């Protein structure tokens, strides 16, 4: 036995390479695919059988991946040492476990009698599922067969009443790991639609509840196993999360084009598994609880919409709808009924609709458009109904553009969903704001189509090769064409195009421009055109942010956008741009310096001098406060600086210490300035892309706009404002917009348009500071 193990003088579990056993002891290569997994399982099982000391009444049983012959290159080995009450079993177990540890394998093990194993399975549904994968490896075969047979029989007898507990555990796991189909870095095992869910489908099928393991599910399962094998091989260790840095390598091992192709394949497989599990849960629910029954013992059929009835907890077609030639709007009307009632559509109904429902004409009939609006505005029922229809190809018939959008990754850290799910989620979020707008139908459609231009080369939609065009510009004509095809009037379709083209206007302007500048407000009012469009854009912005993820929204961002909307509304209603707000009276009177601290505001008044904004920004950075916006002005010889701030790490600073440092810093205390410079030099950005400066000549009334795009870092505003001050540029206002790990900082520089030489000099100073 010693010749088959890697030496470990300590007698403790070894720390050798986790693939040592496969590569050096057994001689089985890593590899990807079903044959490689099976070869690993047979090789490991054979070696373990040779390691097990021979004793009567003792058997070695594999569970988990080894039991299923699904051994990943760096997977665990799950073993049960089964015995019939023989003496000295713990010593025998040690003689088995230590060689496995010394060989470098990760081991999950237990020592039990048949009765003990069944008792644990009775109390723990996860153990009960694990025993369904049990496979004899070595020793007393009759003993192992007794456990395998009894555990399977017991599961079949008790599964229906135990499935609710299993479902509760599964739902909790999904809440932790999310949905694999919509994640950029999903866990292939634990996320919803992952490998763990296939085990649940296998358990439901074993119980005879439904045919959960259909060919499409088995194929999806094999592909996910291949992906995990490739991920292990690419990373050189056990890892189940498909992290970004490994995607391209994994894709190449699987002979796919790139990491995006891999993500789309994983998403499709995860959806197949998730849909199958949804069907299986419903079948289990019907078997366990049943539905309302009529006097003849059959489930009651209840009409819920035209041509749609509820039957045994699912939606099916009325008999009259099946007999005649179907209405082209039928699939949309069924989907709308499912979303409104929150009842699932029966699988047979979806298959029938996919096979026999005729295509929609262009433009759509009014019934189809009305059904789509009802579907999009249904609230929580929208996402599951849409997913079901997408599963059977119905959505592609409604919107041919959906084929390109399906499972398209969004490589942005603030996005939590793939593009298709983001669009549907935005429509769901928009349904919360339908009472805030004059045209709720256009809000819902705009939400569904707002990112339709993503993933397109710049010349696909416009006919011009323009790499600078963003997805809003590209998407507007596409969305307008869709709106026309589904039956909207010309003016309504044009408004959909406007919503798509301008859906980033409010957040971009609110976070990057000076809202007190009349030119800012006038520019927004001119682009929007009327208050109806303004309200639709405001609602769409909120829905888009909620569907994107928590990092896409904050209270301060909401306040800035609301302030911009209010000022733009005034301009649209009256034709007059509102005057900028007056400075805080407390800052323009009394002895200097003045320091006021609010919940999210810091206001300072001091003797007018150059560099005051940089000093305040640095002091705030010293106390770990991020500056969201900053305004500087001079009133009656005193300099005023007002900043909106938020804690960088979630903890507010000591207000007494902050106020004291601010007073000392603006009064010229050198010790504070030295601390600021030391901290600032230590906190440089680490972005991979080079920083960039962009100039805007006509963006402000009385200033030139310098926009910096760079990696985020503590003290960045301080360093840049110092550099601008040293270059002779006076900053009137600054706006800081954080996008994941990057920032877009806008600085309003007082004075006319600089000469070429001055622009180059200022730009060089800013980039050097970054």
Tab-separated table of N, CA, C and O in Angstrom, residues 3-7 16-30 43-44 47 74 102-105:
chain	number	residue	atom	x	y	z
A	3	UNK	N	3.520	1.845	-1.558
A	3	UNK	CA	4.016	2.200	-2.879
A	3	UNK	C	3.011	3.007	-3.687
A	3	UNK	O	3.363	3.627	-4.671
A	4	UNK	N	1.759	2.997	-3.252
A	4	UNK	CA	0.730	3.722	-3.979
A	4	UNK	C	0.404	5.056	-3.348
A	4	UNK	O	-0.511	5.730	-3.779
A	5	UNK	N	1.104	5.457	-2.310
A	5	UNK	CA	0.789	6.712	-1.625
A	5	UNK	C	1.983	7.637	-1.677
A	5	UNK	O	3.122	7.212	-1.832
A	6	UNK	N	1.680	8.898	-1.510
A	6	UNK	CA	2.730	9.914	-1.450
A	6	UNK	C	3.097	10.114	0.001
A	6	UNK	O	2.223	10.292	0.851
A	7	UNK	N	4.362	10.080	0.319
A	7	UNK	CA	4.797	10.076	1.701
A	7	UNK	C	4.305	11.267	2.495
A	7	UNK	O	4.271	12.385	2.016
A	16	UNK	N	-0.457	17.607	-0.756
A	16	UNK	CA	0.086	17.460	-2.104
A	16	UNK	C	-0.940	17.869	-3.148
A	16	UNK	O	-2.102	18.069	-2.845
A	17	UNK	N	-0.465	17.952	-4.396
A	17	UNK	CA	-1.353	18.370	-5.477
A	17	UNK	C	-2.581	17.485	-5.550
A	17	UNK	O	-2.506	16.261	-5.474
A	18	UNK	N	-3.760	18.119	-5.709
A	18	UNK	CA	-5.017	17.382	-5.636
A	18	UNK	C	-5.187	16.404	-6.787
A	18	UNK	O	-6.051	15.544	-6.730
A	19	UNK	N	-4.374	16.502	-7.827
A	19	UNK	CA	-4.511	15.575	-8.943
A	19	UNK	C	-3.421	14.506	-8.932
A	19	UNK	O	-3.276	13.756	-9.891
A	20	UNK	N	-2.675	14.433	-7.839
A	20	UNK	CA	-1.564	13.492	-7.776
A	20	UNK	C	-2.039	12.071	-8.009
A	20	UNK	O	-1.438	11.297	-8.748
A	21	UNK	N	-3.117	11.686	-7.338
A	21	UNK	CA	-3.613	10.321	-7.445
A	21	UNK	C	-3.934	9.971	-8.888
A	21	UNK	O	-3.523	8.931	-9.400
A	22	UNK	N	-4.642	10.871	-9.562
A	22	UNK	CA	-5.066	10.580	-10.930
A	22	UNK	C	-3.857	10.515	-11.860
A	22	UNK	O	-3.714	9.595	-12.660
A	23	UNK	N	-2.953	11.471	-11.740
A	23	UNK	CA	-1.871	11.585	-12.715
A	23	UNK	C	-0.708	10.638	-12.438
A	23	UNK	O	-0.072	10.167	-13.382
A	24	UNK	N	-0.406	10.382	-11.177
A	24	UNK	CA	0.808	9.634	-10.863
A	24	UNK	C	0.525	8.256	-10.287
A	24	UNK	O	1.244	7.303	-10.567
A	25	UNK	N	-0.494	8.119	-9.481
A	25	UNK	CA	-0.772	6.828	-8.855
A	25	UNK	C	-1.558	5.936	-9.800
A	25	UNK	O	-1.171	4.810	-10.105
A	26	UNK	N	-2.668	6.434	-10.298
A	26	UNK	CA	-3.546	5.628	-11.134
A	26	UNK	C	-3.171	5.751	-12.603
A	26	UNK	O	-3.394	4.842	-13.395
A	27	UNK	N	-2.630	6.901	-12.997
A	27	UNK	CA	-2.213	7.076	-14.372
A	27	UNK	C	-3.316	7.503	-15.310
A	27	UNK	O	-3.218	7.305	-16.515
A	28	UNK	N	-4.380	8.118	-14.798
A	28	UNK	CA	-5.479	8.581	-15.634
A	28	UNK	C	-5.311	10.077	-15.853
A	28	UNK	O	-5.215	10.838	-14.897
A	29	UNK	N	-5.282	10.552	-17.095
A	29	UNK	CA	-5.136	11.997	-17.325
A	29	UNK	C	-6.390	12.748	-16.936
A	29	UNK	O	-7.446	12.151	-16.720
A	30	UNK	N	-6.259	14.089	-16.869
A	30	UNK	CA	-7.436	14.908	-16.553
A	30	UNK	C	-8.500	14.737	-17.617
A	30	UNK	O	-9.346	13.859	-17.544
A	43	UNK	N	-10.788	4.305	-12.391
A	43	UNK	CA	-9.421	4.221	-11.892
A	43	UNK	C	-9.370	4.479	-10.390
A	43	UNK	O	-8.704	3.748	-9.646
A	44	UNK	N	-10.073	5.522	-9.931
A	44	UNK	CA	-10.064	5.831	-8.503
A	44	UNK	C	-10.747	4.718	-7.725
A	44	UNK	O	-10.264	4.283	-6.668
A	47	UNK	N	-8.449	1.732	-7.470
A	47	UNK	CA	-7.363	1.947	-6.515
A	47	UNK	C	-7.866	1.891	-5.078
A	47	UNK	O	-7.229	1.280	-4.217
A	74	UNK	N	-10.434	17.765	-10.478
A	74	UNK	CA	-10.006	18.123	-9.129
A	74	UNK	C	-11.171	18.037	-8.145
A	74	UNK	O	-11.271	18.834	-7.222
A	102	UNK	N	-3.033	11.143	1.843
A	102	UNK	CA	-1.639	11.244	1.423
A	102	UNK	C	-1.511	11.303	-0.091
A	102	UNK	O	-0.552	11.865	-0.617
A	103	UNK	N	-2.484	10.717	-0.794
A	103	UNK	CA	-2.474	10.775	-2.251
A	103	UNK	C	-2.883	12.140	-2.775
A	103	UNK	O	-2.810	12.405	-3.969
A	104	UNK	N	-3.336	13.036	-1.880
A	104	UNK	CA	-3.663	14.401	-2.283
A	104	UNK	C	-5.109	14.622	-2.641
A	104	UNK	O	-5.447	15.672	-3.190
A	105	UNK	N	-5.974	13.655	-2.349
A	105	UNK	CA	-7.383	13.821	-2.694
A	105	UNK	C	-8.136	14.527	-1.579
A	105	UNK	O	-7.866	14.313	-0.399
